[in-house]
mmCIF file of N, CA and C in Angstrom:
data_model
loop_
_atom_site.group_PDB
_atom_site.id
_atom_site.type_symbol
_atom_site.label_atom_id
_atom_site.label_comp_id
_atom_site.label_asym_id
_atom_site.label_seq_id
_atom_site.Cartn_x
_atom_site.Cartn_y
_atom_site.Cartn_z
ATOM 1 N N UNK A 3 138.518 56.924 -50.424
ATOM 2 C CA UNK A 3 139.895 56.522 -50.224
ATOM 3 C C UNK A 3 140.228 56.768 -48.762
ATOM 4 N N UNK A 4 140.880 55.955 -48.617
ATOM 5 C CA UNK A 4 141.032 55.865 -46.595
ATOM 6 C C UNK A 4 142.368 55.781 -46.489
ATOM 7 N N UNK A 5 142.986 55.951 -45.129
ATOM 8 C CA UNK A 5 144.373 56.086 -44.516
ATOM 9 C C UNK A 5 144.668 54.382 -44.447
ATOM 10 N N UNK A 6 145.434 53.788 -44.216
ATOM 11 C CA UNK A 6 145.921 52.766 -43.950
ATOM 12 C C UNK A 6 145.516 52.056 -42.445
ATOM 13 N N UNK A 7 144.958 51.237 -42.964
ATOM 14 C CA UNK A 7 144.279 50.212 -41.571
ATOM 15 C C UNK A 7 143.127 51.316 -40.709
ATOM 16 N N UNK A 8 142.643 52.448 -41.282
ATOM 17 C CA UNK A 8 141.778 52.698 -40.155
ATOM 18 C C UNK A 8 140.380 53.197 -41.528
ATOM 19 N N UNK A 9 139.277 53.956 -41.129
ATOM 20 C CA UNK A 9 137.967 54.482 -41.771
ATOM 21 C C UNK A 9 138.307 55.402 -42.530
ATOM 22 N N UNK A 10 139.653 56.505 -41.907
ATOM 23 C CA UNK A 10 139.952 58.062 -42.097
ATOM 24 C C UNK A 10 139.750 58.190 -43.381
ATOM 25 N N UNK A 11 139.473 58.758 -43.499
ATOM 26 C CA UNK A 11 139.852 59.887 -45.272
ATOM 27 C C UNK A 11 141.039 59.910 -45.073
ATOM 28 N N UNK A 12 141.552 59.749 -46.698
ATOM 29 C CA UNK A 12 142.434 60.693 -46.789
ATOM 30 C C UNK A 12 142.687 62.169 -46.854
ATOM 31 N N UNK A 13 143.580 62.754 -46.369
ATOM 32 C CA UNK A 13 143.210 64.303 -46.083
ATOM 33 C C UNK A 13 144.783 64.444 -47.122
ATOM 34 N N UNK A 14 145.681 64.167 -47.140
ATOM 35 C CA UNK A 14 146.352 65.413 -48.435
ATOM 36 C C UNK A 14 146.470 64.407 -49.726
ATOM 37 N N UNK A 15 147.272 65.569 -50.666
ATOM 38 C CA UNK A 15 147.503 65.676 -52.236
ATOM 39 C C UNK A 15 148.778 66.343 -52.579
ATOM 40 N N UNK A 16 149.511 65.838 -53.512
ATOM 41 C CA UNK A 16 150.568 66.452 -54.137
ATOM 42 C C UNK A 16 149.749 67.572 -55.001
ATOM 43 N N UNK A 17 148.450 67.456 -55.095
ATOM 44 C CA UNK A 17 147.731 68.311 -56.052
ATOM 45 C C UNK A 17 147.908 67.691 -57.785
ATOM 46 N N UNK A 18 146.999 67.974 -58.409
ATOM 47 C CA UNK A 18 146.931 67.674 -59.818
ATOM 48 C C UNK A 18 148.206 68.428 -60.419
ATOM 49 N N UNK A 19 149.015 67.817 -61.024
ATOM 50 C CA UNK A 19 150.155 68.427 -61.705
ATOM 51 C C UNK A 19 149.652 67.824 -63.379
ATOM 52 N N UNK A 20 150.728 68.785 -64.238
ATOM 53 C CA UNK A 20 150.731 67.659 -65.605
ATOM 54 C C UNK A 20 151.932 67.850 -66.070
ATOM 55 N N UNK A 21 152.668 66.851 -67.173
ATOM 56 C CA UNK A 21 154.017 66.397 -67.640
ATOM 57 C C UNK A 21 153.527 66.107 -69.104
ATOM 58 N N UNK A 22 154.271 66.918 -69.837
ATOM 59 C CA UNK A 22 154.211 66.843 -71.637
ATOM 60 C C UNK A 22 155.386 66.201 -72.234
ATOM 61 N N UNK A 23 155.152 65.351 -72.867
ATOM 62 C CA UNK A 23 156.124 64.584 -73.133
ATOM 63 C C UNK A 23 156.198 64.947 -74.860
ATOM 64 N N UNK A 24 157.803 64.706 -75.209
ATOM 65 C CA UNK A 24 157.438 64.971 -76.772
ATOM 66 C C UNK A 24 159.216 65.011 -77.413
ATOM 67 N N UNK A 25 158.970 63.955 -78.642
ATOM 68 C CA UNK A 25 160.069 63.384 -78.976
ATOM 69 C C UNK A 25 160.908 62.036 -78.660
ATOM 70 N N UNK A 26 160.588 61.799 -77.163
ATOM 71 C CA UNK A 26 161.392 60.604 -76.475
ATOM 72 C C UNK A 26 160.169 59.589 -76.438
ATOM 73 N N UNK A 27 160.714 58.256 -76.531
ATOM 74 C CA UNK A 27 159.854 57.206 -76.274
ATOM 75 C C UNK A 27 160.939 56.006 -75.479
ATOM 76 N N UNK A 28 161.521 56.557 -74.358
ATOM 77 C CA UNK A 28 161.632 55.517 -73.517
ATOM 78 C C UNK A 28 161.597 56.051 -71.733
ATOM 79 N N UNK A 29 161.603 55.280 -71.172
ATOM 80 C CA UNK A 29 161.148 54.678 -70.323
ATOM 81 C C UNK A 29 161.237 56.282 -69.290
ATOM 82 N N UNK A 30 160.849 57.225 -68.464
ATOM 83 C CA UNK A 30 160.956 58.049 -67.656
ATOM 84 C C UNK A 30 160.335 58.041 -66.611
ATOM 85 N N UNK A 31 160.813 58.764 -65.117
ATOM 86 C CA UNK A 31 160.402 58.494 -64.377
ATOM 87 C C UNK A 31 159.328 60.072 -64.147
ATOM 88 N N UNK A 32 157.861 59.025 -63.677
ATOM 89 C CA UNK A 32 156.826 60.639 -63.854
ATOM 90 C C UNK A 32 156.847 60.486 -62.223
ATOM 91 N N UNK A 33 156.942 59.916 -60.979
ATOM 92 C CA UNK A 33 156.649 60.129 -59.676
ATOM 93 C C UNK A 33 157.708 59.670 -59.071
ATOM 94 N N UNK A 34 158.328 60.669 -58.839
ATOM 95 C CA UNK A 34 159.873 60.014 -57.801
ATOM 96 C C UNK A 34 159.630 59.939 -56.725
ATOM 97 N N UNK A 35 159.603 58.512 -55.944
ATOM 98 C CA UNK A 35 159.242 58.877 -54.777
ATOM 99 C C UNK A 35 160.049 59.405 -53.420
ATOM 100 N N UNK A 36 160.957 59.432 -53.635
ATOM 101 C CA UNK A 36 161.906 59.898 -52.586
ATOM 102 C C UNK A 36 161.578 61.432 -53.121
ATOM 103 N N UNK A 37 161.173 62.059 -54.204
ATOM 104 C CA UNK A 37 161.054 63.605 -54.225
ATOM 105 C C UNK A 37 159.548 64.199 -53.827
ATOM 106 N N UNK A 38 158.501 62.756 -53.223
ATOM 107 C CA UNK A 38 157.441 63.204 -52.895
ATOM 108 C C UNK A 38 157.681 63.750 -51.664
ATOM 109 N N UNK A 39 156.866 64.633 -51.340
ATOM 110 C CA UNK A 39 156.545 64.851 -49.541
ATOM 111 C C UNK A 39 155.396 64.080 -49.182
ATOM 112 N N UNK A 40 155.233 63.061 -49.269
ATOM 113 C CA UNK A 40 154.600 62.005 -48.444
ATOM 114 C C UNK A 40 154.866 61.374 -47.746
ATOM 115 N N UNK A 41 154.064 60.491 -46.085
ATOM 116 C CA UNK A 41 154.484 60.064 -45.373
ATOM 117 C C UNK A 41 155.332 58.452 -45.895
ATOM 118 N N UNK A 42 156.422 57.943 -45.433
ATOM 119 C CA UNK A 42 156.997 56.785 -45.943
ATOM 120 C C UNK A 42 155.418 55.622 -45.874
ATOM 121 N N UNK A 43 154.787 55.569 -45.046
ATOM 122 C CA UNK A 43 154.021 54.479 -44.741
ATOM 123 C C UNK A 43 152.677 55.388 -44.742
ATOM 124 N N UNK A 44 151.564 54.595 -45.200
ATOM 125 C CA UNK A 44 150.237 55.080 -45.440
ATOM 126 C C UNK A 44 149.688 54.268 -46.572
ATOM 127 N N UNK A 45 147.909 54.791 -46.557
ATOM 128 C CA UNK A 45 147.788 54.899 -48.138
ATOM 129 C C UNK A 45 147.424 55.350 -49.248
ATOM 130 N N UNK A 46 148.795 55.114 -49.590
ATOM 131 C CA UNK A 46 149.159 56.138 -51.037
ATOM 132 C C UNK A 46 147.784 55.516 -51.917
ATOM 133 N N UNK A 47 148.082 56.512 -52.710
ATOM 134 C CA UNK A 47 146.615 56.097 -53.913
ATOM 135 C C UNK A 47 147.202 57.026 -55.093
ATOM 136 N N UNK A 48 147.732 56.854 -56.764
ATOM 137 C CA UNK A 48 147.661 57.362 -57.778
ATOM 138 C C UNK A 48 147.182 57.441 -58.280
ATOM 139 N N UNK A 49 146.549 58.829 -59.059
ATOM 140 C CA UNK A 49 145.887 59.342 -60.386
ATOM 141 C C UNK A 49 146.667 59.546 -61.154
ATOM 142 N N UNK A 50 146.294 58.758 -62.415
ATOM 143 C CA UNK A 50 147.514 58.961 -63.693
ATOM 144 C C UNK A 50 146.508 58.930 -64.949
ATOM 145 N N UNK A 51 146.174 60.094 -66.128
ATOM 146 C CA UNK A 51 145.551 60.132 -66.990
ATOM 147 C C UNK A 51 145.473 60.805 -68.079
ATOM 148 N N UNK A 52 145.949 59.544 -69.229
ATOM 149 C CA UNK A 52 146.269 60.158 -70.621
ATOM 150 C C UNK A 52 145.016 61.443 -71.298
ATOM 151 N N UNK A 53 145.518 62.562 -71.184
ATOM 152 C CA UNK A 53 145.041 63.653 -71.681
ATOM 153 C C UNK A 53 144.208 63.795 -72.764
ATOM 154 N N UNK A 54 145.333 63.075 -73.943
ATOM 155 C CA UNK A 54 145.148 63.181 -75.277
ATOM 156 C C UNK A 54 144.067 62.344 -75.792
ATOM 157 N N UNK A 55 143.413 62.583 -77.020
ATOM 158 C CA UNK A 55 142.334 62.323 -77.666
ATOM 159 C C UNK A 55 142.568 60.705 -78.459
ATOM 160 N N UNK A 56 143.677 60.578 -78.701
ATOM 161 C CA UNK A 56 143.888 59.593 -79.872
ATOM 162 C C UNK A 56 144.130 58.276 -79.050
ATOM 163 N N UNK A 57 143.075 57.418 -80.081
ATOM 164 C CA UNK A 57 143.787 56.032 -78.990
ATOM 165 C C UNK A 57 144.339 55.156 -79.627
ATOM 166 N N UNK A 58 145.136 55.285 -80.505
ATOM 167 C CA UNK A 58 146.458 54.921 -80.633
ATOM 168 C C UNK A 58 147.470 54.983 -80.424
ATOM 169 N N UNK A 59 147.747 56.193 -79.668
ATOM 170 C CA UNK A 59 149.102 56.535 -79.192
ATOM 171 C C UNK A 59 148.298 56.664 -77.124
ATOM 172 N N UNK A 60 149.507 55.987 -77.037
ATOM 173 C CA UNK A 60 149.481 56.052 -75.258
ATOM 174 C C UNK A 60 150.920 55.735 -74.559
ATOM 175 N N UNK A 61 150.324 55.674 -73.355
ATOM 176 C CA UNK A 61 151.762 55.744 -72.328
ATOM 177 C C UNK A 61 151.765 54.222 -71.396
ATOM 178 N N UNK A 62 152.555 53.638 -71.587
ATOM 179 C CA UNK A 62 153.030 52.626 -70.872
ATOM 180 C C UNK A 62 153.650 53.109 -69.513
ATOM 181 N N UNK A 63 152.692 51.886 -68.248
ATOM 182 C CA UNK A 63 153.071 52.744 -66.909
ATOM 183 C C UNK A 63 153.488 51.552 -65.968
ATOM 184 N N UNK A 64 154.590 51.802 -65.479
ATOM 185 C CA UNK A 64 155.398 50.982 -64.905
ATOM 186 C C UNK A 64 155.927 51.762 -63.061
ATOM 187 N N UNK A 65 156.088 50.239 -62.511
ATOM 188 C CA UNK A 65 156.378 50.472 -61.147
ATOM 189 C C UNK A 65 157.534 50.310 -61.432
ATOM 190 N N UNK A 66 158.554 50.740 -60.437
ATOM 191 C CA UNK A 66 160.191 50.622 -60.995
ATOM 192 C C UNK A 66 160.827 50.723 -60.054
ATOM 193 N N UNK A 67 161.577 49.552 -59.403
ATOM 194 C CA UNK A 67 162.864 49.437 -58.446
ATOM 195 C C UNK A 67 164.138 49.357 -59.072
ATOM 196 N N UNK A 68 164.500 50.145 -58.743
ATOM 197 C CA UNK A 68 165.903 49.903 -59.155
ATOM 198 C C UNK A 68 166.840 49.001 -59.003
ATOM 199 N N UNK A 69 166.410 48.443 -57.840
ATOM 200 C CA UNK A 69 167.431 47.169 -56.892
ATOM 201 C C UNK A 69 166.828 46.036 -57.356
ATOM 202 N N UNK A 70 165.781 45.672 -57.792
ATOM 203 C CA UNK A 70 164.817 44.540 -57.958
ATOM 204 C C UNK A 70 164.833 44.824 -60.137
ATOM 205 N N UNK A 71 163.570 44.890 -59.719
ATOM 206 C CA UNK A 71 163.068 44.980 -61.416
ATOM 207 C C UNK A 71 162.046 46.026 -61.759
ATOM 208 N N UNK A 72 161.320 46.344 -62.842
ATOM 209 C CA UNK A 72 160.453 46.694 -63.139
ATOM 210 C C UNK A 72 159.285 46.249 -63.345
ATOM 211 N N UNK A 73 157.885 46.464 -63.326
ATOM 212 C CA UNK A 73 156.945 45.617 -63.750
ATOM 213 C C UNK A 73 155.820 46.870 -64.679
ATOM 214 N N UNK A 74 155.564 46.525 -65.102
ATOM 215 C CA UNK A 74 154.464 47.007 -66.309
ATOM 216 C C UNK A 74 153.336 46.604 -65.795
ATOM 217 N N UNK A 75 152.426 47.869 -65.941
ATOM 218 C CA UNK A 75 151.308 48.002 -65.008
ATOM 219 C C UNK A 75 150.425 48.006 -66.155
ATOM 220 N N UNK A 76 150.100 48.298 -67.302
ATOM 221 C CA UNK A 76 149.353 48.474 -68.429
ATOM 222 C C UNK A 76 150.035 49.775 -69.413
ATOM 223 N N UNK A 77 148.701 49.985 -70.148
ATOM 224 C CA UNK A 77 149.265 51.461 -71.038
ATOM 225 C C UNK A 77 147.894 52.072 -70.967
ATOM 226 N N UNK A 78 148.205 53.228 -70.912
ATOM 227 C CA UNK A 78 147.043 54.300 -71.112
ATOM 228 C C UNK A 78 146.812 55.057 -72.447
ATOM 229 N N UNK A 79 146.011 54.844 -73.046
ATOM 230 C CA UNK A 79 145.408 55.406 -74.272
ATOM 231 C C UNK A 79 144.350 56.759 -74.327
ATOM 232 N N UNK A 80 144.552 57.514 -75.522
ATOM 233 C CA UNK A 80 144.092 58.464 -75.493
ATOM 234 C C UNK A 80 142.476 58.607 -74.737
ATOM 235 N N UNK A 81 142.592 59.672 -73.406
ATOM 236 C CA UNK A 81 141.946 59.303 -72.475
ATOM 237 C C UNK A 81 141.090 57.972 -71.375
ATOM 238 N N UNK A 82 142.122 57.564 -71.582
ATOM 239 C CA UNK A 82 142.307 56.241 -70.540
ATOM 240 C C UNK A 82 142.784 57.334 -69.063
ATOM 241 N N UNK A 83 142.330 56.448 -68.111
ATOM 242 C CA UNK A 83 143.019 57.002 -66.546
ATOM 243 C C UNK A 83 143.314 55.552 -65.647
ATOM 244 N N UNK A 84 143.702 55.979 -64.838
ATOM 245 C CA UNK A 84 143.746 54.732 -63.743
ATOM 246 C C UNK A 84 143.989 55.257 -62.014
ATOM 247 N N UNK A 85 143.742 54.964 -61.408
ATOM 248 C CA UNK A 85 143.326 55.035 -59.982
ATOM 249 C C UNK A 85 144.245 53.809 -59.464
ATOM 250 N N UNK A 86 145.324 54.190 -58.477
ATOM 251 C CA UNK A 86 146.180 52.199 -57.918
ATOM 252 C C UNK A 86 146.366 52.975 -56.632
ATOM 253 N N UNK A 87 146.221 51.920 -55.216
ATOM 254 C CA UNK A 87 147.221 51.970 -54.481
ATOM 255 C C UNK A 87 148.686 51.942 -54.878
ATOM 256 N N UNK A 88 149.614 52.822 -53.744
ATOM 257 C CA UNK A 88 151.288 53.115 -53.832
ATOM 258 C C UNK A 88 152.052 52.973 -53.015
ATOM 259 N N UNK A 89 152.575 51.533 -52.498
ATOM 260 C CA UNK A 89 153.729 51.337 -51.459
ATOM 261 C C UNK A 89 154.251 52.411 -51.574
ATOM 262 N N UNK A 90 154.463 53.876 -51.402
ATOM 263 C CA UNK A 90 155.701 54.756 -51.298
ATOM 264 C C UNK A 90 156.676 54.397 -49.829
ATOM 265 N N UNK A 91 156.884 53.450 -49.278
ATOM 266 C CA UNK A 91 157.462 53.442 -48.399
ATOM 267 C C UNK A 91 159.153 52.284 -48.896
ATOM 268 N N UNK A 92 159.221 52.530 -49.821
ATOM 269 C CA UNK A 92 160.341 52.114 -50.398
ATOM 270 C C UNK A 92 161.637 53.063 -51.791
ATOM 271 N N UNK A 93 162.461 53.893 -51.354
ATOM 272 C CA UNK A 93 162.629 55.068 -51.807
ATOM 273 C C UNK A 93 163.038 55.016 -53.068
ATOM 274 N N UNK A 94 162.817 53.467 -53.838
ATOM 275 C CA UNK A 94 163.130 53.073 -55.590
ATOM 276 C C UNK A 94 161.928 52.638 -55.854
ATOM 277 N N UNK A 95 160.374 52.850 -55.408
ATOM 278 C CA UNK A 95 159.753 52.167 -55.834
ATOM 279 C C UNK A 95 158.977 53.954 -56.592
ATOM 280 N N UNK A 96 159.808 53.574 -57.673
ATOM 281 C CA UNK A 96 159.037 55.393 -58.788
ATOM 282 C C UNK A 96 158.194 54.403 -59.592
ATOM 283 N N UNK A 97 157.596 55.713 -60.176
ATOM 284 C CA UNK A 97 156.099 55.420 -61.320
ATOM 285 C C UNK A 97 156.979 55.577 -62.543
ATOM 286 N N UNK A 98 157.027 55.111 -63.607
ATOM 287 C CA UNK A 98 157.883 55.466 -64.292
ATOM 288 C C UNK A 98 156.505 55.511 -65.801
ATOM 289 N N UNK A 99 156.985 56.183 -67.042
ATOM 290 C CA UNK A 99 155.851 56.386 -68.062
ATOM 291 C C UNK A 99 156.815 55.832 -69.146
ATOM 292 N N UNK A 100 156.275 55.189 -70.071
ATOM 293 C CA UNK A 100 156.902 55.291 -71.470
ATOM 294 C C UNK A 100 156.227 55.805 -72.503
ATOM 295 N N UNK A 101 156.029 57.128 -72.911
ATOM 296 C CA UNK A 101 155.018 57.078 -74.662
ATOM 297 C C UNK A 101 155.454 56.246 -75.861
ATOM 298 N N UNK A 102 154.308 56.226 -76.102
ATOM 299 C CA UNK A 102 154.512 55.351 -77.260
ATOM 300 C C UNK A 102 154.830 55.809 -78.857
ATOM 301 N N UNK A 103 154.698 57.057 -78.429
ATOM 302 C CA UNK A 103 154.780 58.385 -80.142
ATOM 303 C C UNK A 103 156.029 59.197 -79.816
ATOM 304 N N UNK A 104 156.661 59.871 -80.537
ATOM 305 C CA UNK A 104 157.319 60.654 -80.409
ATOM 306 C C UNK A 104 156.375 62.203 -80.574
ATOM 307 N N UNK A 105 155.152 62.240 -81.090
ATOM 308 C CA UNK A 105 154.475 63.375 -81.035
ATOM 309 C C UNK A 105 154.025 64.065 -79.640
ATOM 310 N N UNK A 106 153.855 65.211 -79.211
ATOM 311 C CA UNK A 106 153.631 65.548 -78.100
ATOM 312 C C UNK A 106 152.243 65.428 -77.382
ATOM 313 N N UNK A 107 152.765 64.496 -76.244
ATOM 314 C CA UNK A 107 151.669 63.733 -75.462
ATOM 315 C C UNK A 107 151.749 64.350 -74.190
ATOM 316 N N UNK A 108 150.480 64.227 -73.030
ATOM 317 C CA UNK A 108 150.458 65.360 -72.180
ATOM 318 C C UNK A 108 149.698 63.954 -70.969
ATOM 319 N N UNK A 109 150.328 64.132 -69.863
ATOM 320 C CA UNK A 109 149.672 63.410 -68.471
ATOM 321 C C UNK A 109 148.990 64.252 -67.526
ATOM 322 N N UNK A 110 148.180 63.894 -66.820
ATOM 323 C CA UNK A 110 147.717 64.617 -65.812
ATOM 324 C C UNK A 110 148.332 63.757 -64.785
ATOM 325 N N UNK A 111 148.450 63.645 -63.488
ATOM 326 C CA UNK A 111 148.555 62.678 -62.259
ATOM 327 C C UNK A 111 148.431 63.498 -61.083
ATOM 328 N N UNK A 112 148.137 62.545 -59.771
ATOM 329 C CA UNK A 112 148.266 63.304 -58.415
ATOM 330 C C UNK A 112 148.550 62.519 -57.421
ATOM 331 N N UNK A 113 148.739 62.367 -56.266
ATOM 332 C CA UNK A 113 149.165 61.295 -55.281
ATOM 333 C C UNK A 113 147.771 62.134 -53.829
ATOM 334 N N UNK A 114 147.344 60.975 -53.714
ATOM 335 C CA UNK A 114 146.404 60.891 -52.356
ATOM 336 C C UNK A 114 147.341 60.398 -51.833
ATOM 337 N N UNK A 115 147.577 61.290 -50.195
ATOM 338 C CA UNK A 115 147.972 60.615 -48.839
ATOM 339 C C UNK A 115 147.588 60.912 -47.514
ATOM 340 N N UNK A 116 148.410 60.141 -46.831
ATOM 341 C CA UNK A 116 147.615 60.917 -45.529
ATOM 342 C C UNK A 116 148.790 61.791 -44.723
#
């Protein structure tokens, strides 16, 4: 994973965090980006990955402007992950999760930047 327009590595991380979800099944926001400390411009890169064992129950993962729309990125199923570049240089553009169970479901995620 590289910096934006050049070879570099990326050199930081919000670090691996995780978020347990349980009872609610609509729409929340798991990466705010105005509450990241990341640079506005770079490139961003997300780790987002359903924990849980069962693959019937998963999390629907969505990009989300507030001013614009939302778009639905897929769903993650019991241990599914995904790896995306992240415009964070727009301060409504959050990651947002939906589960699909009301039983308690668990995320891992992290943000590469530079």
């Amino acid at each position: 994973m590289t910096q934006a327009d050049t070879t570099l590595d990326l050199e930081e991380t919000t670090g691996l965090a995780q978020r347990t979800f349980s009872g609610n099944t609509t729409q929340v926001v798991l990466i705010d980006v105005s509450a990241e400390s990341v640079a506005a411009a770079g490139g961003h890169k997300v780790y987002i990955r359903n924990t849980g064992t069962d693959k019937t129950k998963g999390f629907k993962v969505f990009l989300a402007d507030t001013t614009d729309d939302t778009e639905e990125i897929g769903t993650l199923y019991g241990q599914d992950w995904m790896l995306m570049p992240w415009l964070a240089s727009d301060a409504n553009e959050d990651i947002m999760v939906q589960p699909s169970h009301t039983d308690k479901m668990t995320l891992e995620y992290a943000v590469f930047h530079q």
